[in-house]
Coordinates of C-alpha atoms in Angstrom, one line a residue:
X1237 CA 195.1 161.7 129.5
X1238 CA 191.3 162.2 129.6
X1239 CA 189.1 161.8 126.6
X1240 CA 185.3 162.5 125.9
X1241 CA 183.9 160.7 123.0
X1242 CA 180.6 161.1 121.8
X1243 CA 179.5 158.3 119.5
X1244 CA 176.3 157.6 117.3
X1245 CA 175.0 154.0 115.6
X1246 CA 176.7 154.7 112.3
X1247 CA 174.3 152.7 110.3
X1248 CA 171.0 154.0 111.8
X1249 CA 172.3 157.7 113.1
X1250 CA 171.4 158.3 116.2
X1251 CA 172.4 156.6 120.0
X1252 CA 173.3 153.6 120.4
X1253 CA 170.1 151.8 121.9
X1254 CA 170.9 148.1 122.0
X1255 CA 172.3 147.1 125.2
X1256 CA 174.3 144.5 124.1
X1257 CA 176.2 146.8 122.0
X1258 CA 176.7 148.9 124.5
X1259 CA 178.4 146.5 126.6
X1260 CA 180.1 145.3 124.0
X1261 CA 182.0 149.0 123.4
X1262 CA 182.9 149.0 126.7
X1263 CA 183.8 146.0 127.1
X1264 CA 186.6 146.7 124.0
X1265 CA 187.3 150.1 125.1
X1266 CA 188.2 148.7 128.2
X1267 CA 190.7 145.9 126.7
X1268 CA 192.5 148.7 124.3
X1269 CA 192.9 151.0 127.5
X1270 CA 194.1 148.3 129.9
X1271 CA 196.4 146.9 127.1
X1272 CA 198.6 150.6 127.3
X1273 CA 198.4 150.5 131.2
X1274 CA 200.9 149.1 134.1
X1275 CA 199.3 147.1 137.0
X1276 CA 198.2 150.0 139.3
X1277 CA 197.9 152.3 136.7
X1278 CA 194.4 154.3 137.2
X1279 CA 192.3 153.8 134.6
X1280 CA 188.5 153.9 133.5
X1281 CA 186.0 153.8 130.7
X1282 CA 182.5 154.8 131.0
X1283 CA 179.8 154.7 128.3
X1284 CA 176.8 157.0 129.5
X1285 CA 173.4 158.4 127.9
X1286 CA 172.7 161.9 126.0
X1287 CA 171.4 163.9 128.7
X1288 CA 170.4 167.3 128.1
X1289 CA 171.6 168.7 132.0
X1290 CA 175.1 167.0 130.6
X1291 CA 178.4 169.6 132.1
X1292 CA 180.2 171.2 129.7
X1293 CA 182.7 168.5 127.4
X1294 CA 185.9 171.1 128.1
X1295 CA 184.4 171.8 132.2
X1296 CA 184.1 167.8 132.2
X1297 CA 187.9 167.0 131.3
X1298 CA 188.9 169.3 133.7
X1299 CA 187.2 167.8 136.5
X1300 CA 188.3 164.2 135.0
X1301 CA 191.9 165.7 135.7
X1302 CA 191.0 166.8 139.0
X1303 CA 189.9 163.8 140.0
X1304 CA 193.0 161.9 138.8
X1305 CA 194.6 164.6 141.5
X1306 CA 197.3 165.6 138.3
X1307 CA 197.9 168.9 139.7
X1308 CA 200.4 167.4 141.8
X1309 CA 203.0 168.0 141.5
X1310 CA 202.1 171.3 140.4
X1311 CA 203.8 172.3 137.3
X1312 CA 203.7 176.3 137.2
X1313 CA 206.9 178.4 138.9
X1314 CA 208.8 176.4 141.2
X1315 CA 209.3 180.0 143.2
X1316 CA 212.8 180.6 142.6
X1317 CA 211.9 183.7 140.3
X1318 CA 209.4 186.5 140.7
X1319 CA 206.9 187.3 137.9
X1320 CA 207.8 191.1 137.4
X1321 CA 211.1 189.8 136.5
X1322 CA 209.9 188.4 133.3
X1323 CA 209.5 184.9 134.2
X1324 CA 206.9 183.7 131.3
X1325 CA 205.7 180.7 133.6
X1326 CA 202.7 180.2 135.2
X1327 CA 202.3 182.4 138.9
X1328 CA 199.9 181.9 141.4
X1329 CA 199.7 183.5 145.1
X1330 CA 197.0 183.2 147.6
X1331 CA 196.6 185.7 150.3
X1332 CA 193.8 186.1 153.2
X1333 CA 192.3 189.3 153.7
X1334 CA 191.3 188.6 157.2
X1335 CA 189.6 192.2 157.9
X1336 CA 186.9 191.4 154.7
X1337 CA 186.8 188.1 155.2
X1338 CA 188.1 187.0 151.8
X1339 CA 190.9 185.1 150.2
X1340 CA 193.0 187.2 147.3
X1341 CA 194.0 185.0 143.9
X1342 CA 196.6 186.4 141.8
X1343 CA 197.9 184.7 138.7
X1344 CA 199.9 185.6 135.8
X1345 CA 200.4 183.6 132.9
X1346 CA 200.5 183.7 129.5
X1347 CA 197.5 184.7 127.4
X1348 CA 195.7 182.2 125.7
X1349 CA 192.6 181.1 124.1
X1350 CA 190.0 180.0 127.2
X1351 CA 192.4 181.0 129.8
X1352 CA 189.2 182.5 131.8
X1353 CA 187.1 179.8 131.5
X1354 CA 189.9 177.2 132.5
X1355 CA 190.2 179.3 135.7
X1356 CA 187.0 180.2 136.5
X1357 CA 186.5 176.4 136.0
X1358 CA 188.7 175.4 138.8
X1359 CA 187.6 178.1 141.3
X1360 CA 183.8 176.5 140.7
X1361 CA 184.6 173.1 140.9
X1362 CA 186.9 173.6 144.2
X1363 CA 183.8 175.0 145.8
X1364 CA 185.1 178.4 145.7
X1365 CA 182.7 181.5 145.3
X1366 CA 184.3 184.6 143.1
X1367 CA 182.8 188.3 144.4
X1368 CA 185.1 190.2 142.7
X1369 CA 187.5 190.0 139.6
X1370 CA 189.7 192.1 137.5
X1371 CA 191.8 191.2 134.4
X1372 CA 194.3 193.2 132.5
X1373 CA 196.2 192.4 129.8
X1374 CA 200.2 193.5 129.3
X1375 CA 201.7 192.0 125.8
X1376 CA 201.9 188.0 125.9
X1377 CA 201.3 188.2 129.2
X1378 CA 197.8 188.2 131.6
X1379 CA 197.0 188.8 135.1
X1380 CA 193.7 188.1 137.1
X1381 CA 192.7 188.3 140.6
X1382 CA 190.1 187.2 142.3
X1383 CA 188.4 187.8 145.5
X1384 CA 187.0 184.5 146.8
X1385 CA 185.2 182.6 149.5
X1386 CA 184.7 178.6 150.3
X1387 CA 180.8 177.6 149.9
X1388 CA 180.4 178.1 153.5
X1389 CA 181.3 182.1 153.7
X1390 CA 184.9 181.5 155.0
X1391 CA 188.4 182.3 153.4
X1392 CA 190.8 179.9 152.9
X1393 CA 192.5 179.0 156.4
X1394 CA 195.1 177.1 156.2
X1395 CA 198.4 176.7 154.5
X1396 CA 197.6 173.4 153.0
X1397 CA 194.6 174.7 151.2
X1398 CA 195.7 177.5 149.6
X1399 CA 198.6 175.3 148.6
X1400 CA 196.7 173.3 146.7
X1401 CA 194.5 176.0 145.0
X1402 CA 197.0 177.2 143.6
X1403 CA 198.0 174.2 142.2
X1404 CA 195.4 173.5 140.9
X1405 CA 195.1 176.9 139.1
X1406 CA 198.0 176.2 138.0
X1407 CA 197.2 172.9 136.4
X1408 CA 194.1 174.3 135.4
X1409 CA 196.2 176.6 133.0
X1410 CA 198.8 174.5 131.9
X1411 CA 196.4 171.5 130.6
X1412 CA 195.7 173.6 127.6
X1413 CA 198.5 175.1 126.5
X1414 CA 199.3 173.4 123.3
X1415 CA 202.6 171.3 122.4
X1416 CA 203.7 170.2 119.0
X1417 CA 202.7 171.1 115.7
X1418 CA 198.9 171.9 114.8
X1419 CA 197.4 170.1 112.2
X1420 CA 193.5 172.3 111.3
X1421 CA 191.7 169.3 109.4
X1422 CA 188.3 169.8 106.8
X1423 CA 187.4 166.7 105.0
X1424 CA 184.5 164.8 104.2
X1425 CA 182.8 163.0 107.2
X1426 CA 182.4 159.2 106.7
X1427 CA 182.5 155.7 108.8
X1428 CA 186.4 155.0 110.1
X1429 CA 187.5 158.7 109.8
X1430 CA 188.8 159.1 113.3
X1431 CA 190.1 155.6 112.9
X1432 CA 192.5 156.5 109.8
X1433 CA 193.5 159.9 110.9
X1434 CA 195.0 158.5 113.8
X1435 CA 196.7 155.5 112.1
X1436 CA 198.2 157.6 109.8
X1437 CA 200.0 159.8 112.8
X1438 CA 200.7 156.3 114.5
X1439 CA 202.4 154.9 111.0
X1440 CA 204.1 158.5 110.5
X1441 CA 205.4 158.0 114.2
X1442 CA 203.7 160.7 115.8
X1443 CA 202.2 161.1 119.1
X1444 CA 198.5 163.6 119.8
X1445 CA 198.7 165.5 122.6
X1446 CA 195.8 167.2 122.1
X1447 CA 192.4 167.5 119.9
X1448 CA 189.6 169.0 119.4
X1449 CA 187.1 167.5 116.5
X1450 CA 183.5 166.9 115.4
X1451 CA 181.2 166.7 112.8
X1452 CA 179.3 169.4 111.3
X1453 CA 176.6 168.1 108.5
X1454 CA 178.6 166.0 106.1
X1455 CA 182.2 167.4 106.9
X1456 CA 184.2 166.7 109.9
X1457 CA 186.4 169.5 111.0
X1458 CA 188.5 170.1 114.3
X1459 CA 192.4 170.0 115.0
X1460 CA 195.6 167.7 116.2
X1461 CA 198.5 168.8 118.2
X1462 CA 201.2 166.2 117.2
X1463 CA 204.7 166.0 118.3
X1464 CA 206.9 162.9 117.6
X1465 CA 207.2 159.6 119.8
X1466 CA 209.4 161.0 122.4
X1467 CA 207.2 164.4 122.5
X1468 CA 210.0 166.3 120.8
X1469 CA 208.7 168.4 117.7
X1470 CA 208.2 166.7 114.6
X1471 CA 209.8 166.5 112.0
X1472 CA 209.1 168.8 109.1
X1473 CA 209.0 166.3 106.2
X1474 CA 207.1 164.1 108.4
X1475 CA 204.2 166.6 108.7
X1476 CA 204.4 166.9 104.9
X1477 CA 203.8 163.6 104.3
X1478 CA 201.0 162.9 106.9
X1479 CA 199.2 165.8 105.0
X1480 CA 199.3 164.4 101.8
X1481 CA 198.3 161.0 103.1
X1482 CA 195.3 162.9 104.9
X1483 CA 194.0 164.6 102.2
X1484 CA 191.0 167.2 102.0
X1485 CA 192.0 170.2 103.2
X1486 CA 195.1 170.6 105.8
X1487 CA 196.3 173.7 107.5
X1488 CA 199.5 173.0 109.2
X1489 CA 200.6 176.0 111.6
X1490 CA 204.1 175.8 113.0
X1491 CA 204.6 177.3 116.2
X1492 CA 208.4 177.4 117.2
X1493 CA 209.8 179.7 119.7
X1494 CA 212.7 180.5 117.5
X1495 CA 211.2 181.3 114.5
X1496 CA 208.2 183.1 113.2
X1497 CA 205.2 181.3 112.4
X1498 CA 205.3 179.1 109.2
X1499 CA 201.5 177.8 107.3
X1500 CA 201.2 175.7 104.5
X1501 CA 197.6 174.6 103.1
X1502 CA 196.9 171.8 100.9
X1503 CA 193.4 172.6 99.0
X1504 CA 193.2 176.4 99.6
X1505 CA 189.9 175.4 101.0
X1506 CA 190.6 176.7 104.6
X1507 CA 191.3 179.5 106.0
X1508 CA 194.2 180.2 109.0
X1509 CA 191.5 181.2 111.8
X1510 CA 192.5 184.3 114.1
X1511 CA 193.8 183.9 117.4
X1512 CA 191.6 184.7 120.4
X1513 CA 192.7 185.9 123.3
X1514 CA 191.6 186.5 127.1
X1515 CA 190.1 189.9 126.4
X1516 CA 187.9 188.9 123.8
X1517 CA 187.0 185.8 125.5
X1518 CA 184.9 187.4 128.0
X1519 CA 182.5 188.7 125.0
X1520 CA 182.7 184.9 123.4
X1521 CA 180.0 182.2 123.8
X1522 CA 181.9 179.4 125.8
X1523 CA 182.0 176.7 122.9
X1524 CA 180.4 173.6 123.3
X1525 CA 181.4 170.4 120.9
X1526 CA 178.1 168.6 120.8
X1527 CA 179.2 166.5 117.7
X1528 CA 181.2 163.4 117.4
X1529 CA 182.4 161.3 114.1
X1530 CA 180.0 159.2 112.5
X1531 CA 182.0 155.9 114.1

């Protein structure tokens, strides 16, 4: 798990300027994180300052995942299938072009919101340069390939390195892809918001395995993945009731692979946004969250 939380003095707005205090977060940040940890577990917590030259929040979790080497084992195809042949998981081949002097990425996947960034992403932070790219879409399904070089001018020359790049591209996609129920949240922002949402999916028994939320003027907005404690989905009435105990305006989308896709709203007040996929992506604006709760 890797989290990025960006907190402001909640009586005074603002950062947090007092040193004391900021040792003092840490320092309990530290305690909750090593309380849910084995011996030998690898853990860490660290408070830093605004800076303007800051990466990317969603580029930043990926290279806290990197780091904590979780593309291995890799968790795409395990080879025993062949993409053309329908397989829906993750593919990945590396092949050197020795003539140009280039190293050929292929990967299929499914299509999904930010599924170029998330690659690109991985290709930049491995020290790889892209020349040349193509995508194409064909139903759920997208392909992209990419001509690449190391930093240095060279293609990939061993075994063991393209073994792990595609790992890691492989990692790289299947971070994001969403489990559980999604839970689309508007309500007003105040002190302890973050704090209650979560104890009301800890009460309720459920687990977050993913979210995305910030503040925007005086309402908070963003969403939860949830599933239940042993990641199965949840259930039904369950997510009812942790939507009425939520208040404000909830969206709950369904997403089950046997059955169509099921919303239910609890003010009115929001909207089911559309789904984006790779080909509009490239003429997005990468999205930045650059807001935290007032906590």
């Amino acid at each position: 798990m890797a989290c990025i939380i960006q907190v402001e003095d909640g009586l005074k707005g603002g950062p947090i300027m007092v040193q004391k205090r900021l040792a003092l977060v840490q320092e309990k940040l530290e305690s909750v994180v090593e309380g849910h940890h084995e011996n030998g577990d690898k853990r860490s917590v660290l408070l830093t300052a605004p800076a303007a030259d800051r990466t990317h929040t969603e580029r930043r979790l990926h290279q806290m995942m990197y780091a904590d080497k979780d593309y291995e084992p890799c968790q795409g195809c395990d080879g025993s299938c062949r993409p053309w042949n329908g397989c829906k998981k993750t593919h990945v081949t590396v092949e050197t072009c020795k003539e140009k002097g280039y190293s050929l990425v292929n990967v299929r996947s499914r299509d999904r919101n930010k599924l170029l960034f998330d690659t690109v992403c991985a290709l930049t932070d491995m020290q790889y340069v892209v020349f040349h790219a193509a995508v194409s879409l064909k139903g759920s399904m997208a392909n992209q390939e990419y001509f690449i070089r190391r930093q240095d001018g060279c293609s990939l020359v061993s075994e063991t390195e393209s073994r792990k790049l595609a790992q890691c591209l492989v990692a790289a996609i299947e971070r994001r892809v969403s489990h559980g129920v999604r839970l689309d949240i508007c309500t007003e922002n105040k002190m302890g918001l973050l704090w209650y949402l979560t104890r009301v999916f800890r009460e309720n028994g459920l687990s977050i395995t993913r979210t995305e939320i910030g503040t925007h003027g005086e309402r908070a907005s963003g969403c939860f993945y949830v599933t239940d404690a042993s990641g199965n989905d949840a259930n039904p009435r369950t997510v009812e009731l942790v939507r009425q105990q939520i208040g404000g305006s909830v969206l709950v989308v369904n997403k089950s692979p046997n059955s169509s896709l099921s919303v239910s709203r609890s003010s009115g007040e929001m909207e089911e946004r559309p789904r984006f996929s790779l080909g509009n992506l490239l003429w997005s604006q990468l999205e930045r969250l650059t807001s935290s709760f007032g906590h």
